[in-house]
Each structure stands twice: as structure tokens, then as C-alpha cells.
Amino acid sequence: MLTSVKIAIAEPSAIVRAGLEAQLRKLQHYKAQIIYLMDEQRREWQDVAAVISADIYLINPLLTGANPRAQLPDLAFETKLMAIDYGGCDPLILREYDGVIRLTDSPAQISEAIDILLQNEQAAASANLEAQMLTPREREIIICVVKGMTNKEIAGQLYLSTHTVITHRRNISKKLQIHSPSGLTIYAIMNKLVELEDIKDEL
């Protein structure tokens, strides 16, 4: 049984919209429900986007410029944005999207791109499993960070180089998908690496 996926398309060209819909109907693992945010009578596509919900917004990047999410302030954080690349689009703009569909892509390539995009959520759900793979040293460094220590102070306490501490912190962020000291503090408390009383002076 195919998984239903709701895809909203923001593309001014009727020919491109029709072609995209035809290809999306051929997805291998998903049944696509298509919503047009633009057509010949509907020009304010952001207004339409603000009152609908979709799993993926497929957008011509010329409509949004370098910061697509700024054009869609009401969009849920977990909603995925995919760029429609005509070829020759600025890579810096495409980097702001979660994925890219090129007009030359085959149905199989489009299916693969959407598979990767939607499976990223599954990867996020598996972050807890990766968290269990923290090394004892990484746990020590989390405790030090939560206590407000600088990289240099952590290096001195654990007899490491500052570079090694930075590498450990990068690995911790990758494993946990947590990129701020406040996020690490919540993680450390919830996983009983520290007690709230130990860090209340740092909060």
C-alpha cells in the first residue's frame, strides 16, 4: 500500500506544473496529492500556502530568493521545502532548500529525492539510538559544557587539547542533533548525566 504524501507546488508556468504533476503521479512509494499554490487566477501563492498544510512544498526558487522560509513564516518547522531547478540556479539558493528536483530528472530520480527527504524524519527519530552510542569521554564533555565551562577549561580538566574538545563537541552535536548549550542542558538532565541542583547556579 502506497503512503499518501501531500505536495504543494509553487510554480508560475502551467506547462511545468502539468509536467511535475504527471511525474509525481508516478512516484514509486507514495501516492501524491497535488495542490497548486499558483495558477492563472491565483497569484498570491504565499497567502494560499499559509492556510493549507502539506508534507512538501515544491517551489520555483526564483519566487523566494535566498531565504525561502522567510517567505513562508507560517510554515511548520518539519515541513520540507524542495526547489524546482531549471538548471543554472545559484547553488547558494538551492542550499537553503531541503531537497532539489531538476526538470531533467526521471520519475525514478524524483522518487529517490522524495524518499531521501521524507526518510530524514526517520533519521531524526533514530537520534535517540545514536545518543546511546555516546562514549564515556563525550558524556564527560557534555557535563562540563552544561556546567558552563569553556573549551579551554574542559581541555585543562580532562587533559585534552582544545582541538580534541572541539572535535568531541562536533561529534556530540552530530549524534544528538543538539547544537546549543541549553539543548545539551535539557538532554543532560533528562538522561540523568547531571542533577538539576548541580547546574542551577549556571541557569
CSV table of C-alpha atoms in Angstrom, one decimal:
chain,number,residue,atom,x,y,z
A,1,MET,CA,0.0,0.0,0.0
A,2,LEU,CA,1.4,3.4,-1.0
A,3,THR,CA,1.9,6.1,1.6
A,4,SER,CA,-0.1,9.3,0.9
A,5,VAL,CA,2.0,12.4,0.6
A,6,LYS,CA,0.6,15.9,0.1
A,7,ILE,CA,2.7,18.1,-2.2
A,8,ALA,CA,2.1,21.8,-2.8
A,9,ILE,CA,3.5,23.3,-5.9
A,10,ALA,CA,4.5,27.0,-6.3
A,11,GLU,CA,5.4,27.3,-10.0
A,12,PRO,CA,4.1,30.1,-12.4
A,13,SER,CA,4.4,28.1,-15.6
A,14,ALA,CA,1.4,26.0,-16.4
A,15,ILE,CA,3.4,23.7,-18.6
A,16,VAL,CA,6.0,23.0,-15.8
A,17,ARG,CA,3.2,22.4,-13.3
A,18,ALA,CA,1.5,19.9,-15.5
A,19,GLY,CA,4.7,18.1,-16.2
A,20,LEU,CA,5.6,18.0,-12.5
A,21,GLU,CA,2.2,16.6,-11.6
A,22,ALA,CA,2.5,13.9,-14.3
A,23,GLN,CA,5.8,12.8,-12.9
A,24,LEU,CA,4.7,13.0,-9.2
A,25,ARG,CA,1.8,10.7,-10.1
A,26,LYS,CA,4.4,8.1,-10.9
A,27,LEU,CA,6.2,8.0,-7.5
A,28,GLN,CA,7.2,4.5,-6.6
A,29,HIS,CA,6.5,4.5,-2.8
A,30,TYR,CA,4.0,7.4,-2.4
A,31,LYS,CA,0.5,8.4,-3.6
A,32,ALA,CA,0.9,12.1,-4.3
A,33,GLN,CA,-1.9,14.5,-3.5
A,34,ILE,CA,-1.1,17.7,-5.5
A,35,ILE,CA,-2.1,21.2,-4.5
A,36,TYR,CA,-1.3,24.2,-6.8
A,37,LEU,CA,-0.4,27.3,-5.0
A,38,MET,CA,-0.3,29.3,-8.2
A,39,ASP,CA,-2.5,29.2,-11.3
A,40,GLU,CA,-3.7,31.7,-13.9
A,41,GLN,CA,-6.3,33.2,-11.4
A,42,ARG,CA,-4.2,32.8,-8.3
A,43,ARG,CA,-1.1,35.0,-7.8
A,44,GLU,CA,-0.6,35.4,-4.1
A,45,TRP,CA,0.8,32.0,-3.5
A,46,GLN,CA,2.1,32.8,0.0
A,47,ASP,CA,-1.4,33.5,1.1
A,48,VAL,CA,-2.6,30.1,-0.1
A,49,ALA,CA,0.4,28.4,1.5
A,50,ALA,CA,-0.4,30.0,4.8
A,51,VAL,CA,-3.8,28.3,5.0
A,52,ILE,CA,-3.1,24.8,3.8
A,53,SER,CA,-0.9,22.0,5.1
A,54,ALA,CA,1.4,19.9,3.0
A,55,ASP,CA,4.3,17.5,3.6
A,56,ILE,CA,6.4,19.0,0.9
A,57,TYR,CA,6.4,22.4,-0.8
A,58,LEU,CA,7.8,22.2,-4.3
A,59,ILE,CA,8.9,25.8,-5.2
A,60,ASN,CA,10.5,27.6,-8.1
A,61,PRO,CA,13.4,29.3,-6.2
A,62,LEU,CA,13.0,32.5,-8.3
A,63,LEU,CA,9.9,33.1,-6.2
A,64,THR,CA,11.7,33.1,-2.9
A,65,GLY,CA,15.2,34.2,-3.3
A,66,ALA,CA,17.9,33.2,-0.9
A,67,ASN,CA,15.7,32.6,2.1
A,68,PRO,CA,12.6,30.5,1.2
A,69,ARG,CA,11.4,30.0,4.8
A,70,ALA,CA,11.3,33.8,5.3
A,71,GLN,CA,8.7,33.9,2.5
A,72,LEU,CA,6.6,31.3,4.4
A,73,PRO,CA,6.7,32.4,8.0
A,74,ASP,CA,3.6,30.3,9.0
A,75,LEU,CA,5.2,27.1,7.7
A,76,ALA,CA,5.6,24.3,10.3
A,77,PHE,CA,9.3,23.6,11.1
A,78,GLU,CA,9.0,20.0,10.0
A,79,THR,CA,7.6,20.8,6.6
A,80,LYS,CA,10.0,20.1,3.8
A,81,LEU,CA,10.9,22.6,1.0
A,82,MET,CA,12.1,21.3,-2.4
A,83,ALA,CA,13.4,23.6,-5.1
A,84,ILE,CA,12.5,23.2,-8.8
A,85,ASP,CA,15.8,23.6,-10.5
A,86,TYR,CA,15.6,24.7,-14.2
A,87,GLY,CA,19.4,24.4,-14.4
A,88,GLY,CA,22.0,27.1,-13.7
A,89,CYS,CA,20.3,28.1,-10.4
A,90,ASP,CA,22.6,29.7,-7.8
A,91,PRO,CA,23.9,26.8,-5.6
A,92,LEU,CA,23.7,29.1,-2.6
A,93,ILE,CA,20.0,29.5,-3.0
A,94,LEU,CA,19.5,25.7,-3.6
A,95,ARG,CA,21.4,25.1,-0.3
A,96,GLU,CA,18.6,26.7,1.6
A,97,TYR,CA,16.1,24.0,0.5
A,98,ASP,CA,15.8,20.5,2.0
A,99,GLY,CA,16.0,19.0,-1.5
A,100,VAL,CA,16.0,19.7,-5.2
A,101,ILE,CA,14.1,18.3,-8.2
A,102,ARG,CA,15.6,19.1,-11.6
A,103,LEU,CA,13.4,19.4,-14.7
A,104,THR,CA,15.6,16.8,-16.3
A,105,ASP,CA,15.0,14.2,-13.5
A,106,SER,CA,13.3,10.9,-14.4
A,107,PRO,CA,10.4,9.7,-12.3
A,108,ALA,CA,12.8,7.3,-10.5
A,109,GLN,CA,15.1,10.2,-9.6
A,110,ILE,CA,12.2,12.2,-8.3
A,111,SER,CA,11.0,9.3,-6.2
A,112,GLU,CA,14.5,8.8,-4.8
A,113,ALA,CA,14.8,12.5,-3.9
A,114,ILE,CA,11.5,12.4,-2.1
A,115,ASP,CA,12.4,9.2,-0.4
A,116,ILE,CA,15.6,10.8,1.0
A,117,LEU,CA,13.7,13.9,2.0
A,118,LEU,CA,11.0,12.0,4.0
A,119,GLN,CA,13.4,9.5,5.4
A,120,ASN,CA,15.3,12.3,7.1
A,121,GLU,CA,12.4,12.5,9.6
A,122,GLN,CA,13.0,8.8,10.4
A,123,ALA,CA,16.7,9.6,10.8
A,124,ALA,CA,15.8,12.3,13.3
A,125,ALA,CA,13.6,9.8,15.2
A,126,SER,CA,16.6,7.5,15.5
A,127,ALA,CA,18.7,10.2,17.1
A,128,ASN,CA,17.9,8.6,20.5
A,129,LEU,CA,19.6,5.4,19.4
A,130,GLU,CA,22.6,7.4,18.3
A,131,ALA,CA,22.6,9.2,21.7
A,132,GLN,CA,23.1,5.8,23.3
A,133,MET,CA,26.3,5.5,21.4
A,134,LEU,CA,27.9,8.4,23.3
A,135,THR,CA,31.4,7.5,24.5
A,136,PRO,CA,32.3,8.0,28.2
A,137,ARG,CA,34.5,10.9,27.2
A,138,GLU,CA,31.7,12.5,25.3
A,139,ARG,CA,29.5,12.2,28.4
A,140,GLU,CA,32.2,13.9,30.4
A,141,ILE,CA,32.4,16.7,28.0
A,142,ILE,CA,28.6,17.2,28.0
A,143,ILE,CA,28.7,17.5,31.8
A,144,CYS,CA,31.5,20.1,31.5
A,145,VAL,CA,29.5,22.1,28.9
A,146,VAL,CA,26.4,22.0,31.0
A,147,LYS,CA,28.4,23.4,33.9
A,148,GLY,CA,29.3,26.4,31.8
A,149,MET,CA,33.0,25.5,31.1
A,150,THR,CA,34.8,26.9,28.1
A,151,ASN,CA,36.6,24.6,25.6
A,152,LYS,CA,39.9,25.7,27.1
A,153,GLU,CA,38.7,24.9,30.6
A,154,ILE,CA,37.3,21.5,29.6
A,155,ALA,CA,40.7,20.7,27.9
A,156,GLY,CA,42.5,21.6,31.1
A,157,GLN,CA,40.3,19.5,33.3
A,158,LEU,CA,40.2,16.4,31.1
A,159,TYR,CA,43.9,16.7,30.0
A,160,LEU,CA,43.0,17.1,26.3
A,161,SER,CA,43.9,19.6,23.6
A,162,THR,CA,41.4,22.3,22.8
A,163,HIS,CA,41.2,20.9,19.3
A,164,THR,CA,40.2,17.5,20.7
A,165,VAL,CA,37.5,19.0,22.8
A,166,ILE,CA,36.1,20.9,19.8
A,167,THR,CA,36.1,17.6,17.8
A,168,HIS,CA,34.3,15.8,20.6
A,169,ARG,CA,31.7,18.6,20.7
A,170,ARG,CA,31.2,18.4,17.0
A,171,ASN,CA,30.6,14.6,17.2
A,172,ILE,CA,28.2,15.1,20.1
A,173,SER,CA,26.2,17.6,18.1
A,174,LYS,CA,26.0,15.3,15.2
A,175,LYS,CA,24.9,12.3,17.3
A,176,LEU,CA,22.3,14.1,19.3
A,177,GLN,CA,21.3,16.7,16.8
A,178,ILE,CA,21.6,19.3,19.6
A,179,HIS,CA,23.6,22.5,18.7
A,180,SER,CA,23.3,24.7,21.8
A,181,PRO,CA,24.4,24.5,25.4
A,182,SER,CA,20.8,25.0,26.6
A,183,GLY,CA,19.8,22.0,24.5
A,184,LEU,CA,22.6,19.9,26.0
A,185,THR,CA,21.5,21.0,29.5
A,186,ILE,CA,18.0,19.7,28.9
A,187,TYR,CA,19.4,16.5,27.4
A,188,ALA,CA,21.8,16.0,30.4
A,189,ILE,CA,19.0,16.5,32.9
A,190,MET,CA,16.6,14.2,31.2
A,191,ASN,CA,19.3,11.5,30.8
A,192,LYS,CA,20.5,11.9,34.4
A,193,LEU,CA,24.0,12.9,33.4
A,194,VAL,CA,23.7,15.8,35.9
A,195,GLU,CA,21.3,16.7,38.7
A,196,LEU,CA,19.4,20.0,38.4
A,197,GLU,CA,21.0,21.1,41.7
A,198,ASP,CA,24.4,20.7,40.2
A,199,ILE,CA,23.7,23.3,37.5
A,200,LYS,CA,21.1,25.6,39.0
A,201,ASP,CA,23.8,28.3,39.5
A,202,GLU,CA,24.6,28.2,35.8
A,203,LEU,CA,21.0,28.6,34.6
